């Protein structure tokens, strides 16, 4: 991605990303001065700065980390993160705390331009209303596509809600990750293999089992921040249109792939080469968002039409099925791993995406 050259054009300054997750510890070397006072919408003991798992802190570092003292170098170090702690699996007795929709509403009502949802699971009451509100306020919402393609590949929410940008994970070779879920709701892809993460809430060391669509989502959010910072007068639709226009895919197509959507995010193509048409400021480039649409009552397994989750997408039958080769970007962005993993141990992916805790869990 040629990060250092991109930072000469944009670092994400002036952009705030709400990270709805397990909390964000602002005291890590890489996040000092990068995190705004947060919102605890979980109802759990502690504050938004108390991350009992390390997941939210890891996501924040991939977005705005400075890389100080060998920490993770984020892609948009000039931006700021607004932590919104929700009822995330991994919090002690998380099922007792507030519904996840409360965290989504908090993010929707915040001043953040971008909402990062490196979480996933079945749909739950109140979530889609919060998403619609966020979109109506001009926010750009990214969510993890899910890491269970090799298991049951159920449609993942909030990624599949209309208007949300669902992000798949790709590896260093540009191929879609084996674990990354597929479906008609996938919009873009980003690196999500062989990347470090904080081991736990102690924040003492990185572990070699990070990555997943969670990390890919954080990188996509950071990519959007770089573009929006350069064009602060653009709408969320225009920022997304440029991400779609400049996405890397061997065979460019107006039809989304069920594996990588329109391709892998490449903000450098716009920032350094000036490509990408922002288009109509009021038109969503990936679908028609029905603001009064309702989510399915429950997720459905692959093969029964459940992959056609989003509105405005009628070409499901014509999608390319092969994950190999089509997921490769037109040009390699392998140097991204150098910047994101600077000073951290080399990681081997463990596709353990976080799961939103539901009041009523699917059995």
CSV table of C-alpha atoms in Angstrom, one decimal:
chain,number,residue,atom,x,y,z
A,1,UNK,CA,0.0,0.0,0.0
A,2,UNK,CA,3.1,2.3,0.1
A,3,UNK,CA,2.0,3.7,3.4
A,4,UNK,CA,4.8,6.2,3.9
A,5,UNK,CA,4.1,7.8,0.5
A,6,UNK,CA,0.3,7.9,1.3
A,7,UNK,CA,1.0,9.6,4.6
A,8,UNK,CA,2.6,12.5,2.7
A,9,UNK,CA,-0.9,13.0,1.2
A,10,UNK,CA,-3.2,12.0,4.0
A,11,UNK,CA,-2.8,10.5,7.5
A,12,UNK,CA,-6.5,10.5,8.3
A,13,UNK,CA,-6.3,13.7,10.2
A,14,UNK,CA,-9.7,15.1,11.2
A,15,UNK,CA,-11.5,11.8,11.0
A,16,UNK,CA,-12.9,9.9,13.9
A,17,UNK,CA,-13.6,6.1,13.8
A,18,UNK,CA,-16.0,4.7,16.4
A,19,UNK,CA,-14.7,1.2,17.3
A,20,UNK,CA,-17.6,-0.8,18.7
A,21,UNK,CA,-15.8,-3.7,20.4
A,22,UNK,CA,-14.5,-5.0,23.7
A,23,UNK,CA,-13.1,-1.6,24.8
A,24,UNK,CA,-9.8,0.1,23.9
A,25,UNK,CA,-6.8,0.5,26.2
A,26,UNK,CA,-5.4,4.0,25.4
A,27,UNK,CA,-2.2,3.4,27.3
A,28,UNK,CA,-0.4,1.1,24.9
A,29,UNK,CA,2.7,2.6,23.3
A,30,UNK,CA,1.0,2.6,19.9
A,31,UNK,CA,-2.2,4.3,21.1
A,32,UNK,CA,-1.0,7.0,23.4
A,33,UNK,CA,-2.6,10.2,22.2
A,34,UNK,CA,-4.7,8.4,19.6
A,35,UNK,CA,-7.8,7.6,21.6
A,36,UNK,CA,-10.7,9.9,22.5
A,37,UNK,CA,-12.7,9.5,25.7
A,38,UNK,CA,-15.0,6.6,25.1
A,39,UNK,CA,-18.5,5.3,25.7
A,40,UNK,CA,-19.3,2.3,27.8
A,41,UNK,CA,-22.5,0.9,26.4
A,42,UNK,CA,-22.0,-2.6,27.8
A,43,UNK,CA,-23.2,-2.2,31.3
A,44,UNK,CA,-20.3,-4.4,32.4
A,45,UNK,CA,-17.9,-3.3,35.2
A,46,UNK,CA,-15.3,-0.8,34.2
A,47,UNK,CA,-15.1,1.8,31.5
A,48,UNK,CA,-14.6,2.0,27.7
A,49,UNK,CA,-10.9,2.0,28.4
A,50,UNK,CA,-11.1,-1.4,30.1
A,51,UNK,CA,-10.5,-4.1,27.5
A,52,UNK,CA,-10.7,-7.5,29.1
A,53,UNK,CA,-9.7,-9.4,25.9
A,54,UNK,CA,-7.3,-7.2,23.9
A,55,UNK,CA,-9.5,-7.4,20.8
A,56,UNK,CA,-10.8,-3.9,20.7
A,57,UNK,CA,-7.3,-2.5,21.4
A,58,UNK,CA,-5.9,-4.5,18.6
A,59,UNK,CA,-8.4,-3.2,16.2
A,60,UNK,CA,-7.7,0.4,17.3
A,61,UNK,CA,-4.0,-0.1,16.7
A,62,UNK,CA,-4.6,-1.3,13.1
A,63,UNK,CA,-6.6,1.9,12.5
A,64,UNK,CA,-4.6,4.6,14.3
A,65,UNK,CA,-1.6,3.0,15.9
A,66,UNK,CA,1.7,4.9,15.7
A,67,UNK,CA,4.0,1.9,15.9
A,68,UNK,CA,5.9,3.4,18.8
A,69,UNK,CA,8.3,1.1,20.7
A,70,UNK,CA,7.6,-1.8,18.3
A,71,UNK,CA,3.8,-1.6,18.5
A,72,UNK,CA,1.4,-2.1,15.6
A,73,UNK,CA,1.6,0.7,13.0
A,74,UNK,CA,-1.9,1.6,12.0
A,75,UNK,CA,-2.8,2.7,8.5
A,76,UNK,CA,-4.4,6.1,9.5
A,77,UNK,CA,-2.2,7.4,12.3
A,78,UNK,CA,-3.6,10.9,12.0
A,79,UNK,CA,-7.1,9.9,12.7
A,80,UNK,CA,-8.6,9.3,16.2
A,81,UNK,CA,-10.5,6.4,17.7
A,82,UNK,CA,-13.7,6.7,19.7
A,83,UNK,CA,-14.0,3.5,21.8
A,84,UNK,CA,-17.6,2.2,22.2
A,85,UNK,CA,-17.6,-0.8,24.5
A,86,UNK,CA,-20.4,-3.2,23.8
A,87,UNK,CA,-21.5,-6.6,25.1
A,88,UNK,CA,-18.9,-8.6,23.4
A,89,UNK,CA,-18.2,-12.3,23.9
A,90,UNK,CA,-15.2,-12.5,26.1
A,91,UNK,CA,-16.4,-10.0,28.7
A,92,UNK,CA,-17.1,-11.8,32.0
A,93,UNK,CA,-20.8,-12.6,32.3
A,94,UNK,CA,-21.4,-10.7,29.1
A,95,UNK,CA,-24.8,-12.2,28.6
A,96,UNK,CA,-26.0,-10.2,31.6
A,97,UNK,CA,-25.1,-6.8,30.2
A,98,UNK,CA,-26.8,-4.4,27.9
A,99,UNK,CA,-27.9,-5.6,24.4
A,100,UNK,CA,-25.5,-4.9,21.6
A,101,UNK,CA,-27.9,-2.5,19.9
A,102,UNK,CA,-27.1,0.0,22.7
A,103,UNK,CA,-23.5,0.2,21.6
A,104,UNK,CA,-24.6,0.6,18.0
A,105,UNK,CA,-26.9,3.4,18.9
A,106,UNK,CA,-24.1,5.1,20.9
A,107,UNK,CA,-21.9,4.9,17.8
A,108,UNK,CA,-24.7,6.1,15.5
A,109,UNK,CA,-25.3,9.2,17.7
A,110,UNK,CA,-21.7,10.0,18.1
A,111,UNK,CA,-19.6,12.5,16.1
A,112,UNK,CA,-17.6,9.8,14.4
A,113,UNK,CA,-17.7,9.7,10.6
A,114,UNK,CA,-16.8,6.0,10.4
A,115,UNK,CA,-18.1,3.1,12.5
A,116,UNK,CA,-15.9,0.0,12.7
A,117,UNK,CA,-17.7,-3.3,13.7
A,118,UNK,CA,-15.1,-6.0,13.9
A,119,UNK,CA,-17.7,-8.3,15.3
A,120,UNK,CA,-20.4,-10.6,13.9
A,121,UNK,CA,-23.1,-13.1,14.7
A,122,UNK,CA,-26.9,-13.6,14.1
A,123,UNK,CA,-29.2,-10.6,13.9
A,124,UNK,CA,-30.7,-9.1,17.0
A,125,UNK,CA,-33.5,-6.7,17.9
A,126,UNK,CA,-32.6,-3.0,17.6
A,127,UNK,CA,-29.4,-3.4,15.6
A,128,UNK,CA,-30.7,-2.6,12.2
A,129,UNK,CA,-32.5,0.5,13.4
A,130,UNK,CA,-29.2,1.8,14.8
A,131,UNK,CA,-27.5,1.0,11.6
A,132,UNK,CA,-30.1,2.9,9.6
A,133,UNK,CA,-29.8,5.8,11.9
A,134,UNK,CA,-26.1,5.9,11.5
A,135,UNK,CA,-26.4,5.9,7.7
A,136,UNK,CA,-29.0,8.6,7.8
A,137,UNK,CA,-26.6,10.7,9.6
A,138,UNK,CA,-24.0,10.3,6.9
A,139,UNK,CA,-21.7,7.8,8.6
A,140,UNK,CA,-19.8,5.0,6.8
A,141,UNK,CA,-20.2,1.6,8.5
A,142,UNK,CA,-17.8,-1.3,8.1
A,143,UNK,CA,-18.3,-4.8,9.5
A,144,UNK,CA,-16.5,-8.1,9.5
A,145,UNK,CA,-17.8,-10.7,7.1
A,146,UNK,CA,-17.1,-13.6,9.5
A,147,UNK,CA,-14.5,-16.3,9.8
A,148,UNK,CA,-16.5,-19.5,9.5
A,149,UNK,CA,-16.7,-20.4,5.8
A,150,UNK,CA,-15.2,-23.8,6.5
A,151,UNK,CA,-17.8,-24.6,9.1
A,152,UNK,CA,-21.3,-23.4,8.5
A,153,UNK,CA,-20.9,-20.1,6.7
A,154,UNK,CA,-24.0,-18.5,8.2
A,155,UNK,CA,-24.8,-15.0,7.1
A,156,UNK,CA,-23.1,-12.6,9.6
A,157,UNK,CA,-24.6,-9.5,11.1
A,158,UNK,CA,-24.2,-6.6,11.3
A,159,UNK,CA,-22.2,-7.1,8.0
A,160,UNK,CA,-25.3,-8.2,6.1
A,161,UNK,CA,-27.6,-5.3,7.1
A,162,UNK,CA,-28.4,-3.0,4.2
A,163,UNK,CA,-25.9,-0.2,3.9
A,164,UNK,CA,-23.1,-1.8,5.9
A,165,UNK,CA,-19.8,-2.5,4.1
A,166,UNK,CA,-19.0,-6.2,4.6
A,167,UNK,CA,-15.3,-6.9,4.6
A,168,UNK,CA,-13.7,-10.2,3.8
A,169,UNK,CA,-10.1,-11.2,4.6
A,170,UNK,CA,-7.3,-11.8,2.1
A,171,UNK,CA,-3.7,-13.0,2.6
A,172,UNK,CA,-0.3,-11.8,1.5
A,173,UNK,CA,-0.7,-13.4,-1.9
A,174,UNK,CA,-4.0,-11.6,-2.5
A,175,UNK,CA,-6.0,-14.8,-2.3
A,176,UNK,CA,-9.2,-14.8,-0.1
A,177,UNK,CA,-8.5,-16.4,3.2
A,178,UNK,CA,-9.9,-19.9,3.6
A,179,UNK,CA,-11.8,-19.0,6.7
A,180,UNK,CA,-13.3,-15.8,5.3
A,181,UNK,CA,-17.1,-16.2,4.8
A,182,UNK,CA,-18.6,-15.9,1.4
A,183,UNK,CA,-22.0,-14.6,0.3
A,184,UNK,CA,-23.8,-12.0,-1.7
A,185,UNK,CA,-23.4,-9.5,1.2
A,186,UNK,CA,-19.6,-9.2,0.8
A,187,UNK,CA,-18.5,-5.8,-0.5
A,188,UNK,CA,-14.7,-5.4,-0.1
A,189,UNK,CA,-11.7,-7.3,1.1
A,190,UNK,CA,-8.6,-6.3,3.1
A,191,UNK,CA,-5.5,-8.0,4.6
A,192,UNK,CA,-6.5,-10.4,7.4
A,193,UNK,CA,-3.9,-13.2,7.5
A,194,UNK,CA,-0.5,-13.4,9.4
A,195,UNK,CA,-1.1,-10.3,11.5
A,196,UNK,CA,-0.3,-9.9,15.2
A,197,UNK,CA,-2.7,-9.2,18.0
A,198,UNK,CA,-2.6,-8.4,21.7
A,199,UNK,CA,-2.6,-11.7,23.6
A,200,UNK,CA,-5.0,-10.6,26.4
A,201,UNK,CA,-6.0,-7.7,28.6
A,202,UNK,CA,-2.5,-7.4,30.1
A,203,UNK,CA,-1.3,-5.8,26.9
A,204,UNK,CA,2.2,-7.1,27.5
A,205,UNK,CA,3.0,-8.9,24.3
A,206,UNK,CA,1.6,-9.7,20.8
A,207,UNK,CA,0.5,-13.2,20.0
A,208,UNK,CA,1.1,-15.1,16.7
A,209,UNK,CA,-2.6,-15.9,16.2
A,210,UNK,CA,-4.1,-12.7,14.9
A,211,UNK,CA,-5.9,-11.6,11.8
A,212,UNK,CA,-9.3,-12.6,10.5
A,213,UNK,CA,-12.1,-10.5,9.0
A,214,UNK,CA,-12.0,-8.4,12.2
A,215,UNK,CA,-8.5,-7.1,11.3
A,216,UNK,CA,-9.5,-6.7,7.6
A,217,UNK,CA,-12.4,-4.5,8.7
A,218,UNK,CA,-10.1,-2.3,10.7
A,219,UNK,CA,-7.8,-1.9,7.7
A,220,UNK,CA,-10.8,-1.0,5.5
A,221,UNK,CA,-12.0,1.6,8.0
A,222,UNK,CA,-8.5,3.1,8.1
A,223,UNK,CA,-8.4,3.2,4.3
A,224,UNK,CA,-11.7,5.1,4.2
A,225,UNK,CA,-10.3,7.5,6.8
A,226,UNK,CA,-7.3,8.3,4.6
A,227,UNK,CA,-9.5,9.2,1.7
A,228,UNK,CA,-12.1,11.1,3.7
A,229,UNK,CA,-9.4,13.2,5.3
A,230,UNK,CA,-8.1,14.3,1.9
A,231,UNK,CA,-11.7,15.2,0.9
A,232,UNK,CA,-13.5,16.4,4.0
A,233,UNK,CA,-16.4,17.8,1.9
A,234,UNK,CA,-17.2,14.4,0.4
A,235,UNK,CA,-20.1,12.3,1.7
A,236,UNK,CA,-19.8,8.7,2.9
A,237,UNK,CA,-21.2,7.5,-0.4
A,238,UNK,CA,-18.4,9.3,-2.3
A,239,UNK,CA,-15.7,7.9,-0.1
A,240,UNK,CA,-17.1,4.4,-0.5
A,241,UNK,CA,-17.4,4.9,-4.3
A,242,UNK,CA,-13.7,5.6,-4.6
A,243,UNK,CA,-12.8,2.6,-2.4
A,244,UNK,CA,-14.9,0.4,-4.8
A,245,UNK,CA,-13.5,2.1,-7.9
A,246,UNK,CA,-9.9,1.5,-6.9
A,247,UNK,CA,-10.3,-1.9,-5.3
A,248,UNK,CA,-8.0,-4.6,-6.6
A,249,UNK,CA,-9.3,-7.6,-8.5
A,250,UNK,CA,-7.9,-9.5,-11.4
A,251,UNK,CA,-11.0,-9.1,-13.5
A,252,UNK,CA,-12.8,-5.8,-12.8
A,253,UNK,CA,-16.5,-6.2,-12.8
A,254,UNK,CA,-19.7,-4.3,-11.8
A,255,UNK,CA,-20.8,-7.6,-10.2
A,256,UNK,CA,-19.7,-8.4,-6.7
A,257,UNK,CA,-17.7,-11.6,-6.1
A,258,UNK,CA,-19.2,-13.7,-3.3
A,259,UNK,CA,-15.7,-14.0,-1.9
A,260,UNK,CA,-14.1,-10.5,-2.0
A,261,UNK,CA,-16.9,-8.2,-3.2
A,262,UNK,CA,-15.6,-5.6,-5.5
A,263,UNK,CA,-12.0,-6.4,-4.6
A,264,UNK,CA,-9.2,-5.5,-2.1
A,265,UNK,CA,-9.0,-2.0,-0.7
A,266,UNK,CA,-6.2,0.0,-2.3
A,267,UNK,CA,-6.4,3.6,-1.0
A,268,UNK,CA,-3.0,4.4,-2.6
A,269,UNK,CA,-4.5,4.2,-6.0
A,270,UNK,CA,-6.5,7.3,-5.2
A,271,UNK,CA,-4.1,9.1,-2.9
A,272,UNK,CA,-1.0,8.6,-5.1
A,273,UNK,CA,-2.4,8.1,-8.6
A,274,UNK,CA,-5.6,10.2,-8.4
A,275,UNK,CA,-7.9,7.4,-9.6
A,276,UNK,CA,-11.4,6.9,-8.5
A,277,UNK,CA,-14.6,8.7,-9.3
A,278,UNK,CA,-16.6,9.9,-6.2
A,279,UNK,CA,-19.8,10.0,-8.2
A,280,UNK,CA,-23.2,11.1,-6.9
A,281,UNK,CA,-22.9,12.3,-3.2
A,282,UNK,CA,-26.4,10.9,-2.5
A,283,UNK,CA,-26.1,7.5,-4.2
A,284,UNK,CA,-24.8,4.5,-2.3
A,285,UNK,CA,-22.4,2.7,-4.7
A,286,UNK,CA,-22.9,-0.8,-3.5
A,287,UNK,CA,-26.7,-1.1,-3.1
A,288,UNK,CA,-30.0,0.6,-2.6
A,289,UNK,CA,-30.4,1.1,1.1
A,290,UNK,CA,-34.0,0.6,2.1
A,291,UNK,CA,-34.2,2.5,5.4
A,292,UNK,CA,-37.4,0.8,6.5
A,293,UNK,CA,-36.2,-2.8,5.6
A,294,UNK,CA,-36.3,-5.4,8.3
A,295,UNK,CA,-33.6,-8.1,8.9
A,296,UNK,CA,-34.4,-11.8,8.6
A,297,UNK,CA,-35.8,-13.4,11.7
A,298,UNK,CA,-32.8,-15.6,11.9
A,299,UNK,CA,-29.7,-16.5,9.9
A,300,UNK,CA,-30.0,-19.3,7.4
A,301,UNK,CA,-27.3,-21.9,6.4
A,302,UNK,CA,-25.5,-21.6,3.1
A,303,UNK,CA,-27.3,-23.0,0.1
A,304,UNK,CA,-30.9,-21.9,0.8
A,305,UNK,CA,-30.6,-18.4,-0.5
A,306,UNK,CA,-29.3,-16.9,2.7
A,307,UNK,CA,-26.3,-15.4,1.0
A,308,UNK,CA,-28.6,-12.9,-0.8
A,309,UNK,CA,-28.9,-10.9,2.4
A,310,UNK,CA,-28.6,-7.3,1.3
A,311,UNK,CA,-31.1,-5.3,-0.8
A,312,UNK,CA,-30.4,-3.9,-4.2
A,313,UNK,CA,-28.2,-6.8,-5.4
A,314,UNK,CA,-29.9,-8.9,-8.1
A,315,UNK,CA,-26.9,-10.6,-9.7
A,316,UNK,CA,-26.3,-13.4,-7.2
A,317,UNK,CA,-26.7,-16.2,-9.7
A,318,UNK,CA,-24.1,-14.6,-12.0
A,319,UNK,CA,-21.4,-14.2,-9.3
A,320,UNK,CA,-18.0,-15.8,-9.8
A,321,UNK,CA,-17.7,-18.8,-7.5
A,322,UNK,CA,-13.9,-19.4,-7.7
A,323,UNK,CA,-12.0,-17.9,-4.8
A,324,UNK,CA,-8.6,-18.6,-6.3
A,325,UNK,CA,-7.0,-16.0,-8.6
A,326,UNK,CA,-10.0,-13.7,-8.7
A,327,UNK,CA,-9.2,-12.5,-5.2
A,328,UNK,CA,-5.7,-11.4,-6.1
A,329,UNK,CA,-5.1,-7.7,-6.5
A,330,UNK,CA,-3.8,-6.3,-9.8
A,331,UNK,CA,-0.7,-5.2,-8.0
A,332,UNK,CA,0.8,-6.6,-4.8
A,333,UNK,CA,0.5,-4.7,-1.6
A,334,UNK,CA,2.7,-7.0,0.5
A,335,UNK,CA,4.5,-4.0,2.1
A,336,UNK,CA,1.3,-3.4,4.1
A,337,UNK,CA,2.4,-6.3,6.4
A,338,UNK,CA,5.7,-4.5,7.1
A,339,UNK,CA,4.0,-1.4,8.3
A,340,UNK,CA,1.1,-3.0,10.2
A,341,UNK,CA,3.4,-5.5,11.9
A,342,UNK,CA,6.4,-3.4,12.6
A,343,UNK,CA,8.2,-4.6,15.7
A,344,UNK,CA,5.5,-7.3,16.5
A,345,UNK,CA,6.1,-11.0,16.2
A,346,UNK,CA,5.1,-12.6,12.9
A,347,UNK,CA,1.7,-14.0,13.2
A,348,UNK,CA,-0.1,-17.1,12.0
A,349,UNK,CA,-3.8,-16.4,11.6
A,350,UNK,CA,-6.3,-17.9,14.0
A,351,UNK,CA,-9.6,-16.9,12.5
A,352,UNK,CA,-11.3,-16.3,15.8
A,353,UNK,CA,-13.6,-13.4,15.0
A,354,UNK,CA,-15.4,-11.9,18.0
A,355,UNK,CA,-19.1,-12.5,18.3
A,356,UNK,CA,-21.7,-10.1,19.3
A,357,UNK,CA,-23.4,-11.3,22.4
A,358,UNK,CA,-27.2,-11.6,21.9
A,359,UNK,CA,-29.9,-11.5,24.4
A,360,UNK,CA,-31.3,-14.6,22.7
A,361,UNK,CA,-28.6,-16.8,21.2
A,362,UNK,CA,-29.1,-19.2,18.3
A,363,UNK,CA,-28.7,-22.8,19.3
